[in-house]
Amino acid sequence: MELWLNDRIEGQTSSLKVLKVLHLERSDYQEIAVVLTENHGKVLVLNGAVQLSEKDEAFYHEMLVHVPMFTHPSPKKVLVIGGGDGGAVREVFKHPQVERVVMVEIDKRVVDVCREFFPEVSSALSDPRLELLFEDGVKFVRETKESFDVVLVDSTDPYDFAEQLFSKEFFDSVYRILGSDGVCCSQTENPFIMGKLIGRVQNYLGELFKFKTLYWAVVPTYPGGLWTFSLGSKSVDPINFRRDSRVKTRVYSPDLHRAVINFSLFWEV
Ligand code: SAM
């Protein structure tokens, strides 16, 4: 019998052939599964939605992280909201000037499971410069007195406890905790499936930041394969980004950075 994982989201589905279910549990927040697939290696699944595959995770993590990190003139303090697999933190630590990273993940079990099944993705979670907090990222940004150079939101889809990570109140708090050159960036889903959500987030960023942009990456295992990120920057236009050859990447490049920013949702207007 063949086993297929169907990642269903708002009228569209993406299917992966599963060879083996390696792990399945219900945490206090969500159903967590790790499956071995035919084409994409091991895959992390939360509440039925694919979070990462071994084969294409770099396409997502590198693009989420390096576009905002290279937009900031000198990112030393970075906040990651969500990101329990550790892939975003791994990319952040490639930047030599980073001194401190705070990661706020609501579900400790995601981190535990990723440490066990995805050591190459989660390895940077042991870096001594990382403070790992298990709480709601919305509450954290509302209450923290600390300020950051870059805030990255590596969240699940905009439902349940992740819904408020896409709200105006959340971005108001993010703006408040960013320093004067601050940059924030959120994953904002597939533009053909969630164009209206992206439009809302872009409006929030436009009201707050001097510069905002929408950019894209190809992530084959996510529904539709095309993914977006919404970036706000207080002082630097994302087209005037830094280069640093010490940061080794497989997917991100300066040429790609230039090519993907200022993406337009022309079909939504
Ligand atoms: N790359 C993935 C994607 O776009 O599908 C996201 C991966 S990462 C595993 C997402 C994490 O966000 C999950 O572990 C989830 O528990 C966490 N998360 C969701 N809502 C959150 C919240 N309000 N505060 C903190 N973490 C949250």
PDB file of N, CA and C in Angstrom, residues 101-161:
ATOM      1  N   VAL A 101      21.568  35.997  20.062  1.00  0.00           N
ATOM      2  CA  VAL A 101      20.312  35.642  19.387  1.00  0.00           C
ATOM      3  C   VAL A 101      19.343  35.158  20.462  1.00  0.00           C
ATOM      4  N   VAL A 102      18.112  35.671  20.410  1.00  0.00           N
ATOM      5  CA  VAL A 102      17.039  35.155  21.265  1.00  0.00           C
ATOM      6  C   VAL A 102      16.051  34.463  20.343  1.00  0.00           C
ATOM      7  N   MET A 103      15.726  33.214  20.661  1.00  0.00           N
ATOM      8  CA  MET A 103      14.703  32.516  19.878  1.00  0.00           C
ATOM      9  C   MET A 103      13.525  32.211  20.800  1.00  0.00           C
ATOM     10  N   VAL A 104      12.326  32.604  20.360  1.00  0.00           N
ATOM     11  CA  VAL A 104      11.118  32.414  21.179  1.00  0.00           C
ATOM     12  C   VAL A 104      10.191  31.450  20.449  1.00  0.00           C
ATOM     13  N   GLU A 105      10.187  30.219  20.897  1.00  0.00           N
ATOM     14  CA  GLU A 105       9.389  29.156  20.273  1.00  0.00           C
ATOM     15  C   GLU A 105       8.325  28.716  21.287  1.00  0.00           C
ATOM     16  N   ILE A 106       7.089  28.613  20.831  1.00  0.00           N
ATOM     17  CA  ILE A 106       6.014  28.301  21.772  1.00  0.00           C
ATOM     18  C   ILE A 106       6.046  26.832  22.221  1.00  0.00           C
ATOM     19  N   ASP A 107       6.562  25.950  21.369  1.00  0.00           N
ATOM     20  CA  ASP A 107       6.413  24.511  21.612  1.00  0.00           C
ATOM     21  C   ASP A 107       7.787  23.831  21.771  1.00  0.00           C
ATOM     22  N   LYS A 108       8.154  23.545  23.021  1.00  0.00           N
ATOM     23  CA  LYS A 108       9.466  22.917  23.289  1.00  0.00           C
ATOM     24  C   LYS A 108       9.616  21.577  22.582  1.00  0.00           C
ATOM     25  N   ARG A 109       8.522  20.867  22.385  1.00  0.00           N
ATOM     26  CA  ARG A 109       8.606  19.534  21.784  1.00  0.00           C
ATOM     27  C   ARG A 109       9.103  19.612  20.329  1.00  0.00           C
ATOM     28  N   VAL A 110       8.800  20.713  19.627  1.00  0.00           N
ATOM     29  CA  VAL A 110       9.308  20.845  18.245  1.00  0.00           C
ATOM     30  C   VAL A 110      10.838  20.859  18.276  1.00  0.00           C
ATOM     31  N   VAL A 111      11.390  21.615  19.216  1.00  0.00           N
ATOM     32  CA  VAL A 111      12.850  21.694  19.336  1.00  0.00           C
ATOM     33  C   VAL A 111      13.433  20.319  19.684  1.00  0.00           C
ATOM     34  N   ASP A 112      12.830  19.637  20.651  1.00  0.00           N
ATOM     35  CA  ASP A 112      13.339  18.316  21.065  1.00  0.00           C
ATOM     36  C   ASP A 112      13.322  17.328  19.891  1.00  0.00           C
ATOM     37  N   VAL A 113      12.220  17.322  19.154  1.00  0.00           N
ATOM     38  CA  VAL A 113      12.079  16.377  18.033  1.00  0.00           C
ATOM     39  C   VAL A 113      13.087  16.720  16.926  1.00  0.00           C
ATOM     40  N   CYS A 114      13.289  18.015  16.668  1.00  0.00           N
ATOM     41  CA  CYS A 114      14.234  18.407  15.608  1.00  0.00           C
ATOM     42  C   CYS A 114      15.680  18.108  16.001  1.00  0.00           C
ATOM     43  N   ARG A 115      15.992  18.278  17.291  1.00  0.00           N
ATOM     44  CA  ARG A 115      17.346  17.905  17.738  1.00  0.00           C
ATOM     45  C   ARG A 115      17.603  16.420  17.458  1.00  0.00           C
ATOM     46  N   GLU A 116      16.555  15.598  17.646  1.00  0.00           N
ATOM     47  CA  GLU A 116      16.723  14.151  17.462  1.00  0.00           C
ATOM     48  C   GLU A 116      16.767  13.754  15.978  1.00  0.00           C
ATOM     49  N   PHE A 117      15.861  14.324  15.166  1.00  0.00           N
ATOM     50  CA  PHE A 117      15.720  13.827  13.791  1.00  0.00           C
ATOM     51  C   PHE A 117      16.406  14.697  12.726  1.00  0.00           C
ATOM     52  N   PHE A 118      16.702  15.974  13.061  1.00  0.00           N
ATOM     53  CA  PHE A 118      17.298  16.874  12.061  1.00  0.00           C
ATOM     54  C   PHE A 118      18.552  17.545  12.640  1.00  0.00           C
ATOM     55  N   PRO A 119      19.589  16.756  12.998  1.00  0.00           N
ATOM     56  CA  PRO A 119      20.771  17.355  13.646  1.00  0.00           C
ATOM     57  C   PRO A 119      21.450  18.402  12.782  1.00  0.00           C
ATOM     58  N   GLU A 120      21.416  18.271  11.463  1.00  0.00           N
ATOM     59  CA  GLU A 120      22.114  19.263  10.625  1.00  0.00           C
ATOM     60  C   GLU A 120      21.368  20.587  10.573  1.00  0.00           C
ATOM     61  N   VAL A 121      20.060  20.530  10.771  1.00  0.00           N
ATOM     62  CA  VAL A 121      19.271  21.774  10.766  1.00  0.00           C
ATOM     63  C   VAL A 121      19.349  22.433  12.149  1.00  0.00           C
ATOM     64  N   SER A 122      19.314  21.608  13.195  1.00  0.00           N
ATOM     65  CA  SER A 122      19.165  22.141  14.560  1.00  0.00           C
ATOM     66  C   SER A 122      20.486  22.377  15.288  1.00  0.00           C
ATOM     67  N   SER A 123      21.627  22.103  14.633  1.00  0.00           N
ATOM     68  CA  SER A 123      22.919  22.107  15.346  1.00  0.00           C
ATOM     69  C   SER A 123      23.202  23.446  16.044  1.00  0.00           C
ATOM     70  N   ALA A 124      22.819  24.568  15.435  1.00  0.00           N
ATOM     71  CA  ALA A 124      23.162  25.877  16.008  1.00  0.00           C
ATOM     72  C   ALA A 124      22.362  26.181  17.273  1.00  0.00           C
ATOM     73  N   LEU A 125      21.382  25.349  17.606  1.00  0.00           N
ATOM     74  CA  LEU A 125      20.603  25.593  18.830  1.00  0.00           C
ATOM     75  C   LEU A 125      21.457  25.386  20.086  1.00  0.00           C
ATOM     76  N   SER A 126      22.656  24.821  19.917  1.00  0.00           N
ATOM     77  CA  SER A 126      23.563  24.656  21.064  1.00  0.00           C
ATOM     78  C   SER A 126      24.583  25.785  21.163  1.00  0.00           C
ATOM     79  N   ASP A 127      24.521  26.762  20.274  1.00  0.00           N
ATOM     80  CA  ASP A 127      25.491  27.862  20.297  1.00  0.00           C
ATOM     81  C   ASP A 127      25.315  28.672  21.602  1.00  0.00           C
ATOM     82  N   PRO A 128      26.409  28.934  22.313  1.00  0.00           N
ATOM     83  CA  PRO A 128      26.290  29.648  23.597  1.00  0.00           C
ATOM     84  C   PRO A 128      25.766  31.075  23.459  1.00  0.00           C
ATOM     85  N   ARG A 129      25.792  31.645  22.268  1.00  0.00           N
ATOM     86  CA  ARG A 129      25.256  33.015  22.074  1.00  0.00           C
ATOM     87  C   ARG A 129      23.737  33.023  21.959  1.00  0.00           C
ATOM     88  N   LEU A 130      23.122  31.808  21.960  1.00  0.00           N
ATOM     89  CA  LEU A 130      21.659  31.715  21.803  1.00  0.00           C
ATOM     90  C   LEU A 130      20.964  31.610  23.148  1.00  0.00           C
ATOM     91  N   GLU A 131      19.930  32.440  23.355  1.00  0.00           N
ATOM     92  CA  GLU A 131      19.011  32.241  24.482  1.00  0.00           C
ATOM     93  C   GLU A 131      17.709  31.705  23.913  1.00  0.00           C
ATOM     94  N   LEU A 132      17.319  30.535  24.402  1.00  0.00           N
ATOM     95  CA  LEU A 132      16.143  29.849  23.870  1.00  0.00           C
ATOM     96  C   LEU A 132      15.016  29.959  24.891  1.00  0.00           C
ATOM     97  N   LEU A 133      13.896  30.585  24.490  1.00  0.00           N
ATOM     98  CA  LEU A 133      12.765  30.761  25.409  1.00  0.00           C
ATOM     99  C   LEU A 133      11.561  30.010  24.857  1.00  0.00           C
ATOM    100  N   PHE A 134      10.826  29.355  25.754  1.00  0.00           N
ATOM    101  CA  PHE A 134       9.628  28.641  25.310  1.00  0.00           C
ATOM    102  C   PHE A 134       8.400  29.401  25.779  1.00  0.00           C
ATOM    103  N   GLU A 135       7.912  30.283  24.926  1.00  0.00           N
ATOM    104  CA  GLU A 135       6.713  31.058  25.242  1.00  0.00           C
ATOM    105  C   GLU A 135       6.130  31.630  23.955  1.00  0.00           C
ATOM    106  N   ASP A 136       4.996  32.298  24.080  1.00  0.00           N
ATOM    107  CA  ASP A 136       4.323  32.877  22.926  1.00  0.00           C
ATOM    108  C   ASP A 136       5.096  34.107  22.428  1.00  0.00           C
ATOM    109  N   GLY A 137       5.459  34.101  21.145  1.00  0.00           N
ATOM    110  CA  GLY A 137       6.224  35.204  20.570  1.00  0.00           C
ATOM    111  C   GLY A 137       5.463  36.521  20.581  1.00  0.00           C
ATOM    112  N   VAL A 138       4.144  36.464  20.500  1.00  0.00           N
ATOM    113  CA  VAL A 138       3.332  37.687  20.506  1.00  0.00           C
ATOM    114  C   VAL A 138       3.470  38.381  21.862  1.00  0.00           C
ATOM    115  N   LYS A 139       3.367  37.570  22.933  1.00  0.00           N
ATOM    116  CA  LYS A 139       3.494  38.091  24.297  1.00  0.00           C
ATOM    117  C   LYS A 139       4.922  38.628  24.512  1.00  0.00           C
ATOM    118  N   PHE A 140       5.918  37.883  24.003  1.00  0.00           N
ATOM    119  CA  PHE A 140       7.312  38.295  24.197  1.00  0.00           C
ATOM    120  C   PHE A 140       7.554  39.686  23.610  1.00  0.00           C
ATOM    121  N   VAL A 141       7.153  39.892  22.342  1.00  0.00           N
ATOM    122  CA  VAL A 141       7.453  41.200  21.723  1.00  0.00           C
ATOM    123  C   VAL A 141       6.645  42.318  22.388  1.00  0.00           C
ATOM    124  N   ARG A 142       5.475  41.983  22.925  1.00  0.00           N
ATOM    125  CA  ARG A 142       4.667  42.996  23.603  1.00  0.00           C
ATOM    126  C   ARG A 142       5.347  43.440  24.907  1.00  0.00           C
ATOM    127  N   GLU A 143       6.022  42.495  25.598  1.00  0.00           N
ATOM    128  CA  GLU A 143       6.487  42.782  26.961  1.00  0.00           C
ATOM    129  C   GLU A 143       7.981  43.049  27.103  1.00  0.00           C
ATOM    130  N   THR A 144       8.781  42.626  26.108  1.00  0.00           N
ATOM    131  CA  THR A 144      10.231  42.734  26.312  1.00  0.00           C
ATOM    132  C   THR A 144      10.699  44.186  26.361  1.00  0.00           C
ATOM    133  N   LYS A 145      11.753  44.411  27.150  1.00  0.00           N
ATOM    134  CA  LYS A 145      12.373  45.745  27.246  1.00  0.00           C
ATOM    135  C   LYS A 145      13.651  45.781  26.393  1.00  0.00           C
ATOM    136  N   GLU A 146      14.012  44.617  25.845  1.00  0.00           N
ATOM    137  CA  GLU A 146      15.250  44.523  25.076  1.00  0.00           C
ATOM    138  C   GLU A 146      15.031  45.038  23.652  1.00  0.00           C
ATOM    139  N   SER A 147      16.090  45.546  23.022  1.00  0.00           N
ATOM    140  CA  SER A 147      15.918  45.932  21.617  1.00  0.00           C
ATOM    141  C   SER A 147      16.841  45.084  20.730  1.00  0.00           C
ATOM    142  N   PHE A 148      16.452  44.956  19.471  1.00  0.00           N
ATOM    143  CA  PHE A 148      17.134  44.058  18.535  1.00  0.00           C
ATOM    144  C   PHE A 148      17.441  44.791  17.228  1.00  0.00           C
ATOM    145  N   ASP A 149      18.463  44.279  16.518  1.00  0.00           N
ATOM    146  CA  ASP A 149      18.781  44.833  15.194  1.00  0.00           C
ATOM    147  C   ASP A 149      17.889  44.215  14.124  1.00  0.00           C
ATOM    148  N   VAL A 150      17.660  42.905  14.257  1.00  0.00           N
ATOM    149  CA  VAL A 150      16.855  42.188  13.258  1.00  0.00           C
ATOM    150  C   VAL A 150      15.864  41.288  13.985  1.00  0.00           C
ATOM    151  N   VAL A 151      14.603  41.297  13.546  1.00  0.00           N
ATOM    152  CA  VAL A 151      13.580  40.374  14.062  1.00  0.00           C
ATOM    153  C   VAL A 151      13.100  39.515  12.898  1.00  0.00           C
ATOM    154  N   LEU A 152      13.188  38.195  13.062  1.00  0.00           N
ATOM    155  CA  LEU A 152      12.766  37.251  12.019  1.00  0.00           C
ATOM    156  C   LEU A 152      11.594  36.435  12.536  1.00  0.00           C
ATOM    157  N   VAL A 153      10.544  36.295  11.729  1.00  0.00           N
ATOM    158  CA  VAL A 153       9.379  35.515  12.147  1.00  0.00           C
ATOM    159  C   VAL A 153       9.291  34.274  11.259  1.00  0.00           C
ATOM    160  N   ASP A 154       9.649  33.133  11.876  1.00  0.00           N
ATOM    161  CA  ASP A 154       9.664  31.841  11.177  1.00  0.00           C
ATOM    162  C   ASP A 154       8.525  31.008  11.768  1.00  0.00           C
ATOM    163  N   SER A 155       7.314  31.319  11.338  1.00  0.00           N
ATOM    164  CA  SER A 155       6.128  30.771  12.012  1.00  0.00           C
ATOM    165  C   SER A 155       5.444  29.685  11.188  1.00  0.00           C
ATOM    166  N   THR A 156       4.501  29.027  11.841  1.00  0.00           N
ATOM    167  CA  THR A 156       3.586  28.141  11.128  1.00  0.00           C
ATOM    168  C   THR A 156       2.537  28.992  10.405  1.00  0.00           C
ATOM    169  N   ASP A 157       1.622  28.325   9.695  1.00  0.00           N
ATOM    170  CA  ASP A 157       0.578  29.035   8.942  1.00  0.00           C
ATOM    171  C   ASP A 157      -0.278  29.877   9.903  1.00  0.00           C
ATOM    172  N   PRO A 158      -0.973  30.903   9.391  1.00  0.00           N
ATOM    173  CA  PRO A 158      -1.646  31.891  10.266  1.00  0.00           C
ATOM    174  C   PRO A 158      -2.936  31.402  10.918  1.00  0.00           C
ATOM    175  N   TYR A 159      -2.834  30.335  11.683  1.00  0.00           N
ATOM    176  CA  TYR A 159      -3.991  29.795  12.390  1.00  0.00           C
ATOM    177  C   TYR A 159      -3.632  29.610  13.866  1.00  0.00           C
ATOM    178  N   ASP A 160      -4.668  29.449  14.696  1.00  0.00           N
ATOM    179  CA  ASP A 160      -4.499  29.161  16.125  1.00  0.00           C
ATOM    180  C   ASP A 160      -3.513  30.146  16.771  1.00  0.00           C
ATOM    181  N   PHE A 161      -2.507  29.573  17.487  1.00  0.00           N
ATOM    182  CA  PHE A 161      -1.569  30.425  18.230  1.00  0.00           C
ATOM    183  C   PHE A 161      -0.615  31.196  17.316  1.00  0.00           C
TER     184      PHE A 161
END
